[in-house]
Coordinates of C-alpha atoms and ligand atoms in Angstrom, one line a residue:
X1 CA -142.3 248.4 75.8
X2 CA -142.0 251.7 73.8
X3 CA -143.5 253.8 76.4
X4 CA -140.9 252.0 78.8
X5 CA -138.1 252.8 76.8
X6 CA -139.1 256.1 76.7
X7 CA -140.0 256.3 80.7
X8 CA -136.3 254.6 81.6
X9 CA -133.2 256.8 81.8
X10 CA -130.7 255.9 79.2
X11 CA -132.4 251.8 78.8
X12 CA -130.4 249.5 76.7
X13 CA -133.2 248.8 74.4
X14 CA -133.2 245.7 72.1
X15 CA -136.7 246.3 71.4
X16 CA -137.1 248.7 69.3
X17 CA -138.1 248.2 65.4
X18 CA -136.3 250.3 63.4
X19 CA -132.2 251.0 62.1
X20 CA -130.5 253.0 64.3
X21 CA -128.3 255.4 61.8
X22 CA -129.6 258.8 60.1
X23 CA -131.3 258.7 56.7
X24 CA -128.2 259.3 54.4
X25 CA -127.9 263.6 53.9
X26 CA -127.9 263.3 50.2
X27 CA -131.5 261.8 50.9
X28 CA -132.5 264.7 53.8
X29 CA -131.3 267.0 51.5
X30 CA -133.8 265.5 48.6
X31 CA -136.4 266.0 50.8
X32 CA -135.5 269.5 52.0
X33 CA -135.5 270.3 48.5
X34 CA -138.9 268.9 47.2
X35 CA -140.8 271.1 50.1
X36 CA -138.5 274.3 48.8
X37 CA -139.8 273.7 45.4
X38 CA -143.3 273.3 46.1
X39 CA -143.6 269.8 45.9
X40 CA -146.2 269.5 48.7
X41 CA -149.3 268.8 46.7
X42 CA -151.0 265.3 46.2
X43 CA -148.9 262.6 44.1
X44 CA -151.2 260.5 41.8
X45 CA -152.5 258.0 43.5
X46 CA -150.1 255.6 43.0
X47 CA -147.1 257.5 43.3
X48 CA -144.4 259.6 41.0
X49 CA -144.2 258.0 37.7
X50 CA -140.3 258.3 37.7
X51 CA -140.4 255.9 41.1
X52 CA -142.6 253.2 40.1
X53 CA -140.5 252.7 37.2
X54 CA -137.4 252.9 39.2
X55 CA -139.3 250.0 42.2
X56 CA -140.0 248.3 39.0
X57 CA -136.3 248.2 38.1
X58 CA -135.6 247.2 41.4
X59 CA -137.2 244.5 42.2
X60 CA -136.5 243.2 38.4
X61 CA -132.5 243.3 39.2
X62 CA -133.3 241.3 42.4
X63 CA -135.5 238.7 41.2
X64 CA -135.2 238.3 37.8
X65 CA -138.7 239.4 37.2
X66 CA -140.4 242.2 35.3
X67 CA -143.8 242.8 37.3
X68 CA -146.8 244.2 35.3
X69 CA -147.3 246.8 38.2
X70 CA -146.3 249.0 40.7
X71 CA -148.0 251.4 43.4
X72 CA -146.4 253.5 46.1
X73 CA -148.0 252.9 49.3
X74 CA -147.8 254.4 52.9
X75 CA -145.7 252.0 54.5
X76 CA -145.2 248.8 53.5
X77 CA -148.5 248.7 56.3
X78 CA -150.1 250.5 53.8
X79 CA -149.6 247.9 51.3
X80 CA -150.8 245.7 54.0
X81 CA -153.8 247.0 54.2
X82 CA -154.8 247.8 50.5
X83 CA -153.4 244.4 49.6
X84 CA -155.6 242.1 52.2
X85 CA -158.6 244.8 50.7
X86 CA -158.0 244.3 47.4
X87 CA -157.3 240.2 47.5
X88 CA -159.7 238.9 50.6
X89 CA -163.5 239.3 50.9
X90 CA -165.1 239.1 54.2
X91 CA -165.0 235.8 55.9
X92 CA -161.7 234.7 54.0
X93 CA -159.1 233.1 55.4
X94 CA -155.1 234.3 55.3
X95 CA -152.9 232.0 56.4
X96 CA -150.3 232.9 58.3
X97 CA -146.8 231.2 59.5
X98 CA -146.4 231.3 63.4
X99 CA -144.2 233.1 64.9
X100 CA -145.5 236.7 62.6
X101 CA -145.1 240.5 62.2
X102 CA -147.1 242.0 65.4
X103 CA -149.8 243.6 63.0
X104 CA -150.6 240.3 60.3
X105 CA -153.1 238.7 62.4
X106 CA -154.9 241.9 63.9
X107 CA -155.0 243.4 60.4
X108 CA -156.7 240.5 59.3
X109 CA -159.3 240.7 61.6
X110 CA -159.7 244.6 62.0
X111 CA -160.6 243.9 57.8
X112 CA -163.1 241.2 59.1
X113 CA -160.9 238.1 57.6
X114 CA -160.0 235.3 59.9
X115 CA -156.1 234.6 60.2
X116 CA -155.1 231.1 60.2
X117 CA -151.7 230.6 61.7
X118 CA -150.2 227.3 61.6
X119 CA -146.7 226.8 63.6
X120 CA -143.0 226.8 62.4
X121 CA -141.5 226.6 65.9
X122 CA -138.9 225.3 66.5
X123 CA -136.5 226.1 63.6
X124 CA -139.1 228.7 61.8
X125 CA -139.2 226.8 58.5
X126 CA -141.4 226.7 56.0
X127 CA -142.3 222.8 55.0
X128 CA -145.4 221.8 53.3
X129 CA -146.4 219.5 55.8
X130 CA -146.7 222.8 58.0
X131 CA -148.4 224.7 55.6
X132 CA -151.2 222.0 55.0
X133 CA -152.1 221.6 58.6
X134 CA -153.3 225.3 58.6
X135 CA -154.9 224.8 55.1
X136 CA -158.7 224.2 54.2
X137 CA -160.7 225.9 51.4
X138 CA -161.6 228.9 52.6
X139 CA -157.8 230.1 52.5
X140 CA -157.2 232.2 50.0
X141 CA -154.1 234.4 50.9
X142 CA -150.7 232.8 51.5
X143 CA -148.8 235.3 54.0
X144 CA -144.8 235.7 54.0
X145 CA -142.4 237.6 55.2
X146 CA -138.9 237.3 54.1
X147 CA -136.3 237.7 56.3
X148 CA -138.9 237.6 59.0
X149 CA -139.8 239.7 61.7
X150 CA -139.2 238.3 64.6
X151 CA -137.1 235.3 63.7
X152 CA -134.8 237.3 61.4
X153 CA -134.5 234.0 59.1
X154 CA -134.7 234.2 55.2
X155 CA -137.0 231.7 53.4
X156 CA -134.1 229.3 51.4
X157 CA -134.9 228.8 47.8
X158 CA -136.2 225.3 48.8
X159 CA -138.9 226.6 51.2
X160 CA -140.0 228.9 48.3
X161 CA -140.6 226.1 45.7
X162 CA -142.7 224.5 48.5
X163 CA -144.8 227.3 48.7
X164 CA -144.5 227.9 45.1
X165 CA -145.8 224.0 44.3
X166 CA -148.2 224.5 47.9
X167 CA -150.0 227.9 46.4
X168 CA -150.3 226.4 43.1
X169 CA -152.0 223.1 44.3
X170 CA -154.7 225.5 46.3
X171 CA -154.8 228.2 44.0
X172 CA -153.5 231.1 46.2
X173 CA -152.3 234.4 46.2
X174 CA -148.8 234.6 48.0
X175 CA -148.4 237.9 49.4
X176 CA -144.6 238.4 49.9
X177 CA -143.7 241.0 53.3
X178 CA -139.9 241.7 52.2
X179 CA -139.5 244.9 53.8
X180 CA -136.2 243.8 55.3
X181 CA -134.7 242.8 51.5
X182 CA -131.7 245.1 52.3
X183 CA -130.4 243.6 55.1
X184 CA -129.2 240.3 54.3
X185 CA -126.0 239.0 55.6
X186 CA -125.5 235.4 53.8
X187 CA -126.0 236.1 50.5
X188 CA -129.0 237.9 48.5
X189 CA -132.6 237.5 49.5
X190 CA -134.2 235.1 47.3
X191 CA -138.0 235.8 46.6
X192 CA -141.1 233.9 46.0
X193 CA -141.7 235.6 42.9
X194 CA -138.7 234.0 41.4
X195 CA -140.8 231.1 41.5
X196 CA -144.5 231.9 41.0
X197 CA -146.8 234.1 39.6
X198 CA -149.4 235.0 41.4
X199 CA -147.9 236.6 44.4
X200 CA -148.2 241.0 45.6
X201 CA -144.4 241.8 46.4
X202 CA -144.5 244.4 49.4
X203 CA -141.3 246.7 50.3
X204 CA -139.8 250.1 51.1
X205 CA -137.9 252.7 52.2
X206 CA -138.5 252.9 56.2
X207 CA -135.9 250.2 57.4
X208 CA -133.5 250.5 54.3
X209 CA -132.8 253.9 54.8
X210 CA -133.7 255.0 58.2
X211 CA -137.3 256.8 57.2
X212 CA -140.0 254.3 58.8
X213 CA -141.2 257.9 59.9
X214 CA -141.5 258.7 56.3
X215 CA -144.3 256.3 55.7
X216 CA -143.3 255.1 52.1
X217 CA -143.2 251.7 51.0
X218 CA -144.4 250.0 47.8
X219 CA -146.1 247.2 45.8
X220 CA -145.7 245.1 42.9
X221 CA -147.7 242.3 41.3
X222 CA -150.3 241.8 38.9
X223 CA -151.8 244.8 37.3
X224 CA -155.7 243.7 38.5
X225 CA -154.3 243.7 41.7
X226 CA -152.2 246.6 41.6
X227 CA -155.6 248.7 40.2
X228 CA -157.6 248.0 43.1
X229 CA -154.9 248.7 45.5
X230 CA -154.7 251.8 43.7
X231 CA -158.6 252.7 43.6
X232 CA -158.3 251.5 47.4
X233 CA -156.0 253.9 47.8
X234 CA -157.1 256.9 46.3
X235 CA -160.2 256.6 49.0
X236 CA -157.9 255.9 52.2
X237 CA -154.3 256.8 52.4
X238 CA -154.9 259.2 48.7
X239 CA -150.6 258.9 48.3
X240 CA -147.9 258.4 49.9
X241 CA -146.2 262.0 51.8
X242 CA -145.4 263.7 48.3
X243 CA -142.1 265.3 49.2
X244 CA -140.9 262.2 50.4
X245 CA -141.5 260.1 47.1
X246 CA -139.0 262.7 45.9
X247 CA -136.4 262.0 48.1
X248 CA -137.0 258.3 48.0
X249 CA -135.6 258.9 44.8
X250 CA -132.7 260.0 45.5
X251 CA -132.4 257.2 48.0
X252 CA -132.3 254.4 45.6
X253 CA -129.2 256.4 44.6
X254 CA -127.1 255.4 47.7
X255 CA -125.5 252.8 48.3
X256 CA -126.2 251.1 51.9
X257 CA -123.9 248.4 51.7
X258 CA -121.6 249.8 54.6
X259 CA -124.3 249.8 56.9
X260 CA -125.3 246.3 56.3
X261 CA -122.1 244.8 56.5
X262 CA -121.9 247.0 59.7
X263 CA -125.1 244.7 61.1
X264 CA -124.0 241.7 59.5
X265 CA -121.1 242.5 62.3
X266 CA -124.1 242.9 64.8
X267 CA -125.6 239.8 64.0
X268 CA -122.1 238.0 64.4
X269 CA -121.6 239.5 67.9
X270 CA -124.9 238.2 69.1
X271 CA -125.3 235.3 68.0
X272 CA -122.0 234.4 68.9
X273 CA -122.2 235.8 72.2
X274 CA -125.5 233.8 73.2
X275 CA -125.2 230.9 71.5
X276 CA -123.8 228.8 74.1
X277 CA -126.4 229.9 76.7
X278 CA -129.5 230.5 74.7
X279 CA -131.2 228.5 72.1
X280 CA -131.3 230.5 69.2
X281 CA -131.5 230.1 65.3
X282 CA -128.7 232.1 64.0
X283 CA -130.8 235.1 62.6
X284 CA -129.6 235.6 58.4
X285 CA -131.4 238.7 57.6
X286 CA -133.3 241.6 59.4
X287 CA -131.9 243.1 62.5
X288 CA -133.7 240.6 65.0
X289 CA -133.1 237.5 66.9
X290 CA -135.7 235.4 68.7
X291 CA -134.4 232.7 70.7
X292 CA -136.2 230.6 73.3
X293 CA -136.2 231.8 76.7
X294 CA -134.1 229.5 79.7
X295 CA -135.2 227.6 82.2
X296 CA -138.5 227.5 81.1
X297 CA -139.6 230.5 82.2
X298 CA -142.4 232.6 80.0
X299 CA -141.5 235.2 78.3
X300 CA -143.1 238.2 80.1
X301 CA -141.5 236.7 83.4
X302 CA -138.2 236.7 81.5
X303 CA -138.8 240.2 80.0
X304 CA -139.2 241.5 83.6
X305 CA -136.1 240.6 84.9
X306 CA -134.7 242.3 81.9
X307 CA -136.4 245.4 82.3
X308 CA -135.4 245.1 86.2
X309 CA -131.6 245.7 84.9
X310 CA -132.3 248.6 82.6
X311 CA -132.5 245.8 79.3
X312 CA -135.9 246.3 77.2
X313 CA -137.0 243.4 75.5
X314 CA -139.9 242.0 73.8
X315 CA -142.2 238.6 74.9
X316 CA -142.8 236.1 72.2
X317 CA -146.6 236.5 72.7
X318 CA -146.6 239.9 70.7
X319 CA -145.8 237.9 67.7
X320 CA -147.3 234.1 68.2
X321 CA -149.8 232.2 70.3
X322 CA -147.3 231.1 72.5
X323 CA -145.2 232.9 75.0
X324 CA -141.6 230.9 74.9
X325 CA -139.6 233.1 72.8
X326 CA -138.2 237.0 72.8
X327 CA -137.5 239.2 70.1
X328 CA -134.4 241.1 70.6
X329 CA -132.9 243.8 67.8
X330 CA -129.4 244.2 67.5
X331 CA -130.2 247.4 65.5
X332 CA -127.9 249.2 67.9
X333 CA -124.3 250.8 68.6
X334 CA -121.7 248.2 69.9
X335 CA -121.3 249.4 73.4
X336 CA -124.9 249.1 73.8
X337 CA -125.3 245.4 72.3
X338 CA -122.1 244.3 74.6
X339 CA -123.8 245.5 78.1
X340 CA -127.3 243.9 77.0
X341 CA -125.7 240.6 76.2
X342 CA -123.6 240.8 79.2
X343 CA -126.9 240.9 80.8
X344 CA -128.4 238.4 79.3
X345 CA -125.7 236.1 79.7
X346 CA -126.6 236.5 83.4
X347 CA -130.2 236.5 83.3
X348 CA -129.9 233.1 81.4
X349 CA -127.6 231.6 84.3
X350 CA -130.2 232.2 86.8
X351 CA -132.5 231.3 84.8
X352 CA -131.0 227.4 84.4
X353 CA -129.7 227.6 87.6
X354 CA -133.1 228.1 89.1
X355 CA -134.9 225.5 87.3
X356 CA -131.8 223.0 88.0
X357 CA -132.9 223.8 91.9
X358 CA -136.7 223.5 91.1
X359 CA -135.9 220.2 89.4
Ligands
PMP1 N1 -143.7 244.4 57.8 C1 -142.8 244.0 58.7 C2 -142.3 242.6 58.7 C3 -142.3 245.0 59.6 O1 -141.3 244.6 60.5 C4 -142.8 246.3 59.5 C5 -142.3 247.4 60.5 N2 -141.8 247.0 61.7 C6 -143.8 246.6 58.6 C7 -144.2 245.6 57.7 C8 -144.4 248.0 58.5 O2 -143.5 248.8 57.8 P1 -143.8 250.3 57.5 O3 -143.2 251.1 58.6 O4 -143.1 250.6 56.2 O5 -145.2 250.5 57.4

């Protein structure tokens, strides 16, 4: 889909993955700076001193709790990676709620771990009931991601305690993908680790701020988990793009909220604009939606039709076993999202007026 967009002249794309305003200039200018003043050699390992301590603050104002460590990762994929190293020994099982972030389940296995997904369709919650039916005892990792990729849904307080209460009774380790913390458009994003203890907090600075080129995210947790992520590290990724931690400093000095309330406005306009033709879970957090495609049609036949009209989206099968749902971002400018939901709109009344014909 990413070489289409790039193939297609001028496509409305609701595919792609990342915000669509600049990294703030206060922050380009940060990193502009760093490389002037020779700032280009390695990091320790786990990142600038000054911005663990500042992640640390962070993530203390928004949950209420002081974690015993931090490390700077590349990406919060990075964290990814050195976290399912550092917790999961070959063979182990990670379970994993279904519909997930594209890379979760390949991840596991390219690390030799078997993902175990187990199905929150169709309202993507989180219940024990679900949980259990993926559950046996070789599971050691609990996966989450709040608000989720694709379903952009934030886990309610109640769905954390579950999980809280579920990882307790099995004795697991939750690890928490909360990349999209920032944008949240009903309130603040609660997190798991208000609520348990043994759980790897993973975030950053690609979506908040505009930089997923910039490769930085970060991690917070226990300290014995935090120091093998950090000796895992220092013989894969070594740091995170030196320079950049510098300006990532800088970032946690601006102030985003314009640009959230600016999606929350995005989220509005699609949901409200598809709502009455598309079955979809009004999206609370992220810049996604994922509702179910019409007429029961699957998702890659629905996706052509799209692309046939210049619209890029993406089939449900990159994120789940099944193929019933798309992911569409409305990480866009207005005009944009208005011509691809006029489209839609129209795709979606063939689409139920060809399966009333068929019927
Ligand atoms: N987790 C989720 C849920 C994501 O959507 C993404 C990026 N699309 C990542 C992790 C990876 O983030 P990064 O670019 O910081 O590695």
């Amino acid at each position: 889909m990413f070489d289409l967009g790039a193939r297609l002249k001028d496509p409305i794309d609701f595919s792609i993955g990342q915000p669509h305003f600049p990294v703030p200039q206060p922050v380009k200018d940060a990193a502009i700076q760093a490389i002037r003043d020779d700032q280009n050699r390695y990091t320790v390992t786990q990142g600038l001193p000054e911005l663990n301590e500042a992640v640390l603050e962070q993530v203390e104002r928004r949950t209420g709790v002081r974690c015993e460590s931090s490390c700077v990762t590349s990406g919060v994929a990075g964290g990814l990676t050195l976290g399912m190293l550092a917790l999961l020994d070959e063979g182990d099982r990670i379970l994993i709620p279904d519909p997930y972030f594209v890379c979760y389940r390949n991840l596991a296995a390219m690390l030799s771990l078997e993902p175990v997904c187990y199905d929150t369709y169709p309202d993507f919650r989180i219940t024990d009931e679900r949980l259990e039916a993926g559950m046996d005892e070789r599971v050691k990792v609990l996966l989450v991601n709040t608000p989720s990729n694709p379903t952009g849904r934030t886990l309610t307080v109640e769905e954390l305690k579950t999980i809280a209460a579920f990882a307790k009774r099995h004795d697991l380790v939750v690890i928490t993908d909360e990349i999209y913390d920032a944008f949240s458009y009903d309130g603040p994003v609660p997190s798991i680790l208000s609520f348990y203890d043994q759980v790897l907090l993973l975030s950053g600075f690609g979506k908040t701020y505009g930089m997923p080129g910039w490769r930085l995210g970060y991690a917070v947790g226990p300290d014995e988990v935090i120091e093998r992520m950090r000796t895992l590290q220092q013989f894969s990724f070594v740091c995170a793009p030196a320079p950049l931690q510098h300006a990532a400093l800088a970032a946690l000095q601006v102030d985003m909220t314009p640009n959230v309330e600016d999606y929350a406005k995005k989220r509005d306009f699609i949901h409200d604009g598809l709502s009455d033709v598309l079955e979809i879970v009004k999206p609370n957090g992220a810049f996604y939606a994922f509702p179910r495609v019409p007429g029961g049609l699957s998702a890659e036949a629905f996706v052509e039709k799209a692309v046939a009209r210049n619209l890029l989206l993406v089939p449900g099968k990159a994120f789940s076993r099944v193929d019933t749902h798309m992911r569409l971002s409305f990480a866009l400018p207005d005009e944009k999202l208005e011509k691809g939901v006029a489209i839609l709109r129209e795709l979606a009344a063939e689409a139920s007026a060809e399966a009333g014909g068929a019927a």
